[in-house]
XYZ file of C-alpha atoms in Angstrom:
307
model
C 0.000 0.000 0.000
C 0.913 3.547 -1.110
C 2.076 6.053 1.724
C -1.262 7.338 3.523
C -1.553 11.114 4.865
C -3.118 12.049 8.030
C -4.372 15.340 8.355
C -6.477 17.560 10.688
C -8.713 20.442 9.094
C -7.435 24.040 8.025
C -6.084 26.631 10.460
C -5.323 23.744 12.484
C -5.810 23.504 16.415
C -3.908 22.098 19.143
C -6.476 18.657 18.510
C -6.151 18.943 14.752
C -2.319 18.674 14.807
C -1.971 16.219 17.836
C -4.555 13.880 16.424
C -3.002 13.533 13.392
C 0.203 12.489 14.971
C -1.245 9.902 17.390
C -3.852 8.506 14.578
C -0.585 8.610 12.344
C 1.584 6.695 15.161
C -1.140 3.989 15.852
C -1.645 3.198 12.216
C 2.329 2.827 11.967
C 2.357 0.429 14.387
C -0.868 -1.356 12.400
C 1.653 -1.716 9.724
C 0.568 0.818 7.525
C 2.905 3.689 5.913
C 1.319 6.750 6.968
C 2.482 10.389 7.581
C 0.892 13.079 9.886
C 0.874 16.584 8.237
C -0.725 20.081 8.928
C -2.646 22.075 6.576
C -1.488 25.239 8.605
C 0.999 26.382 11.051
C 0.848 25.390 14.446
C -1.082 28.141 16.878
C 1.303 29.621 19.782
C -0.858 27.128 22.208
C 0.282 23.849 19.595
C 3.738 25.197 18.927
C 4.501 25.006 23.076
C 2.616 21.825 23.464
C 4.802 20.600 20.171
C 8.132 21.847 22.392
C 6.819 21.112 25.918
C 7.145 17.161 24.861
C 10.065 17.236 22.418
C 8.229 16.629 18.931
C 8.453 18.837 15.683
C 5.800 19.857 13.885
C 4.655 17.720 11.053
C 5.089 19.670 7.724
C 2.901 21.769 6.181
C 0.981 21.033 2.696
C -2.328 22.382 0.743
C -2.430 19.525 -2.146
C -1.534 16.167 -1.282
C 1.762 14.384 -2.445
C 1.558 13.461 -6.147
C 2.548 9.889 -4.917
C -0.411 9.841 -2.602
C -4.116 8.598 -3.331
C -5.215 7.667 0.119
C -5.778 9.872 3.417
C -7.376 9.826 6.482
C -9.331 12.503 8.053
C -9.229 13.481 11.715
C -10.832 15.884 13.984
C -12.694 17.258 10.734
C -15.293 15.740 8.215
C -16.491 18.762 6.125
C -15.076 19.621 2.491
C -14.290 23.301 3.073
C -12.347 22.618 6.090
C -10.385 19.681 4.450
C -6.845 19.458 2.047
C -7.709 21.460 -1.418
C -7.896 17.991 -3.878
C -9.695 16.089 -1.247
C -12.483 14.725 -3.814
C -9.302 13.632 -5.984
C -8.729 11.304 -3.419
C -9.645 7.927 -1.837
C -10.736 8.704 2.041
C -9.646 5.559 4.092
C -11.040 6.691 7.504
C -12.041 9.768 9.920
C -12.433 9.974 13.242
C -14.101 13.308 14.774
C -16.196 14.263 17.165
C -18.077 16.914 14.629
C -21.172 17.365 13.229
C -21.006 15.145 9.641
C -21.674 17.627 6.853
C -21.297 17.397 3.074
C -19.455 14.419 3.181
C -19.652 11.569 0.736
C -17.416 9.012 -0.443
C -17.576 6.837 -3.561
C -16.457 3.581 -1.463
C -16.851 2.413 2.023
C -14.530 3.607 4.615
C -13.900 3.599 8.119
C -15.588 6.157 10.293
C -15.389 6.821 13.707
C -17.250 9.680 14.963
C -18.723 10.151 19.135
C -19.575 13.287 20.725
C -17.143 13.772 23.222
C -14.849 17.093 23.559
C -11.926 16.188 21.746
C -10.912 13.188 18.863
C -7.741 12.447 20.876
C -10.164 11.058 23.875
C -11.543 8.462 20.124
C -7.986 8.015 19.393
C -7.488 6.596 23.160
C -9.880 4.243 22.840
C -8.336 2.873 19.365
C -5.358 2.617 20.781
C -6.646 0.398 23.734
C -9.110 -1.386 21.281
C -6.051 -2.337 19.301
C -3.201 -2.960 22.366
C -0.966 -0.637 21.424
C 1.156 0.974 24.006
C 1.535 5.148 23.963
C 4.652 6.615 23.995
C 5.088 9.183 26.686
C 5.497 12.032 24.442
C 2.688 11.360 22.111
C 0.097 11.137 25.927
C 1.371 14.675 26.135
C 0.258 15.858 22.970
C -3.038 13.557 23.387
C -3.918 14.974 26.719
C -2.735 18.533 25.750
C -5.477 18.526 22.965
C -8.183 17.555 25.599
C -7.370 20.292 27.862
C -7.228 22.506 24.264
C -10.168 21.696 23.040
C -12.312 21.512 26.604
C -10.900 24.374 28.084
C -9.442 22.562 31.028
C -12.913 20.634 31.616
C -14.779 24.169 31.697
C -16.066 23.818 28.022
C -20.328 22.256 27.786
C -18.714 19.778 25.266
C -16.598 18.213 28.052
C -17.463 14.839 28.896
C -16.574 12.486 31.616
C -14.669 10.278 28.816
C -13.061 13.030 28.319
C -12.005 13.667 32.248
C -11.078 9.779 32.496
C -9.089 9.756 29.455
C -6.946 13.281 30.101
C -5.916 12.069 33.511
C -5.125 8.425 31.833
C -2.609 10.419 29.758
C -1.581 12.637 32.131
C -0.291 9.583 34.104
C 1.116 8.112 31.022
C 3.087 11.462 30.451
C 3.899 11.790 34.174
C 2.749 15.042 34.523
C 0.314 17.483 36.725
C -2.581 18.123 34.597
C -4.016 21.171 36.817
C -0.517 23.070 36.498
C 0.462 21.855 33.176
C -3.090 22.336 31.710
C -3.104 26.461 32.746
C 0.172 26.963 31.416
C -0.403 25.540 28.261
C -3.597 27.307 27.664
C -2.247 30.634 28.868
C 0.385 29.731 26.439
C -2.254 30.463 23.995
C -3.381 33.671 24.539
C -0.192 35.587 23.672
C -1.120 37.843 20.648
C 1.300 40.239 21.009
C 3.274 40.892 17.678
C 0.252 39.005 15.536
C -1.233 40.491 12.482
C -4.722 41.013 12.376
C -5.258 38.712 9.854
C -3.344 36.042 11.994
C -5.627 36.857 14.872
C -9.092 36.131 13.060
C -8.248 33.545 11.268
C -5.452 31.535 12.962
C -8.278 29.229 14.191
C -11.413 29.541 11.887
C -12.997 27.535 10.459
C -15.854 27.531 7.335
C -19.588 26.841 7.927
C -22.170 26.146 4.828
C -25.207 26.935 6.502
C -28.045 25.969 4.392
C -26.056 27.506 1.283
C -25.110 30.925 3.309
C -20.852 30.707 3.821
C -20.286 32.014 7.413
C -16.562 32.046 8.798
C -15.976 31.636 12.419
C -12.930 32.334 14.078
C -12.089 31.484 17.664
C -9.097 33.494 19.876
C -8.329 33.007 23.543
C -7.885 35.686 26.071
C -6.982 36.539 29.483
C -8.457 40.167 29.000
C -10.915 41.125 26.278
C -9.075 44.765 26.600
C -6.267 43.667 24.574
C -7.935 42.855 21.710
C -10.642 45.410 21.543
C -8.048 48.138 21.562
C -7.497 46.377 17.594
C -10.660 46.293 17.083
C -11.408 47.947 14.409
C -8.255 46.982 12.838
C -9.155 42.563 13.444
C -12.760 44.214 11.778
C -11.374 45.174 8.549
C -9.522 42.308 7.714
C -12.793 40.655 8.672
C -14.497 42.495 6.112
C -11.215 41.792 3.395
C -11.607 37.864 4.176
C -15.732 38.528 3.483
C -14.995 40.363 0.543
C -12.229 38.185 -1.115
C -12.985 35.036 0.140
C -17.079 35.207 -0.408
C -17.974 34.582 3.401
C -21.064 36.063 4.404
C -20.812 36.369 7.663
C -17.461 36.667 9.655
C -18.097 36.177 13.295
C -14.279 36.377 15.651
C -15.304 34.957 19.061
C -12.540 36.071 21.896
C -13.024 34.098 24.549
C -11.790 34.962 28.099
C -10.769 31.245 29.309
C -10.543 32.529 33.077
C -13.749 33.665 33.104
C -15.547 31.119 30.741
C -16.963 34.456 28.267
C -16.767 35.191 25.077
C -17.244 38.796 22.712
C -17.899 38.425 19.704
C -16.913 40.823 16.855
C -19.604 40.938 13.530
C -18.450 41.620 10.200
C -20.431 41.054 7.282
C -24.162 40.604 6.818
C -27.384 38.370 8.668
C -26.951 40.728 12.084
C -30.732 39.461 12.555
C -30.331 35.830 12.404
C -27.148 36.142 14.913
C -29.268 38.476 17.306
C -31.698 35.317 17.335
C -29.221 32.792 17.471
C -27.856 34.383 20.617
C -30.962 36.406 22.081
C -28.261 39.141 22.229
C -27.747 42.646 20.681
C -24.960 43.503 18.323
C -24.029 47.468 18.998
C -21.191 48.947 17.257
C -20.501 45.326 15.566
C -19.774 43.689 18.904
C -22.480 41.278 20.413
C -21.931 39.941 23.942
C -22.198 35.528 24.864
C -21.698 35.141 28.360
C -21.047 31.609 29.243
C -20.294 30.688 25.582
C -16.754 28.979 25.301
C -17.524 25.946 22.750
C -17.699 27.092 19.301
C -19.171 23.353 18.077
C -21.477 23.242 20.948
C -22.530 26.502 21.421
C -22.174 28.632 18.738
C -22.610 26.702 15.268
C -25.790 25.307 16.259
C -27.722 27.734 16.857
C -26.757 29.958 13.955
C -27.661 26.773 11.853
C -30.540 26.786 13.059
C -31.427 30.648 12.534
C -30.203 29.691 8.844
């Protein structure tokens, strides 16, 4: 069999990168020839986690190999947020904990999906399914994308799977979750010497809802204050990713992780349906979601519904 690539979705995460590497590991040791790579640059938050347990980042591509037919999808299901020649390609498995939307394949596959906070608490199980033993510094990067992705257990997505299976790791990688998890997230919210463009869309991701293209983007905070002094600069390259990318809606959520809120900052058009969505008020392009942290759980469900 031909080499296989593993990838997370665009703009990758902390989960999108790590999951890749551990699904990538575990097939290895399957026997198959398979190689974990990013379509993006690692976030601040991955780039520590990547140097906290001694790996490097897995290279970077937008097409895939032009030895390679076969991939396998994690943390991610959905065309738009997928490698550009994906329907060029066979699609040997996913696993992902998303919502399944607009995909299709022309033969069967394998496809593991649950609704837990975070694929690497899937990727545990597959690895015990299968009795294959975790090296210490891929539990790191396993358990480092369930405290990503859950927000250090504060997130409505969190599940108790996910609990059991962070601590699991964290035992595995013989370290302090509590302490380890903070630093790693306030790791994260360093946006000092970013670009605006970096800030909105270093983790966003692309929504077709009911044939309307909406762009969400996601940043963590310690203090909304340092971001809204940019604000109208992160707004008008908002409104330049609307315009030349054909988004209809750009909605940047900065979310204070210490206090479990989130601002959001509205570019673009539908201010109605998000009003709904959110029983809020958007003045002077800034609507206000206390308690929202999850953007799966919390956020794209209700605007698809309101669309």
């Amino acid at each position: 069999m031909s080499k296989v690539l593993v990838f997370g979705h665009k703009s990758p995460d902390t989960d999108a990168i790590t999951s890749a590497i551990a699904y990538s590991h575990l097939q290895k040791q399957l026997g198959y020839d398979t190689e974990a790579v990013a379509l993006g640059e690692p976030s601040a938050e991955t780039q520590f986690v990547l140097d906290y347990f001694g790996y490097e980042a897995p290279r970077v591509v937008t097409k895939s190999d032009e030895d390679v037919s076969q991939v396998s999808l994690v943390d991610h299901n959905e065309p738009s947020q997928s490698i550009d020649d994906l329907e060029d390609l066979t699609v040997l498995s996913v696993v992902d904990h998303h919502r399944i939307h607009n995909f299709n394949t022309s033969g069967p596959l394998y496809y593991r999906a649950e609704p837990v906070g975070c694929t690497n608490t899937i990727i545990l199980k597959l690895y015990k399914e299968n009795n294959i033993e975790i090296p210490k510094n891929i539990a790191g990067l396993m358990l480092s994308a369930i405290v990503s992705d859950t927000l250090l257990f504060k997130s409505p997505t969190c599940t108790e799977e996910d609990q059991e299976a962070a601590q699991e790791l964290a035992d595995l990688a013989e370290i302090d979750l509590e302490s380890y998890g903070l630093e790693m997230l306030k790791s994260g919210t360093n946006n000092e010497g970013k670009s605006a463009l970096e800030i909105v869309d270093g983790d966003a991701k692309s929504f077709d809802l009911n044939g309307h293209q909406v762009r969400v983007g996601q940043v963590n905070v310690v203090d909304f204050e340092e971001l809204l002094a940019r604000k109208e600069e992160l707004l008008e390259a908002m409104a330049k990713e609307n315009e030349d990318k054909g988004y209809e809606l750009f909605l940047l959520l900065i979310t204070n992780i210490l206090e479990s809120d989130t601002l959001g900052l509205v570019a673009g058009d539908h201010y109605d349906r998000v009003e709904s969505a959110f029983e809020s008020t958007i003045e002077n392009q800034e609507i206000k979601l206390p308690g929202v942290v999850s953007r799966k759980k919390q956020v794209v469900p209700p605007l698809t519904d309101h669309f």
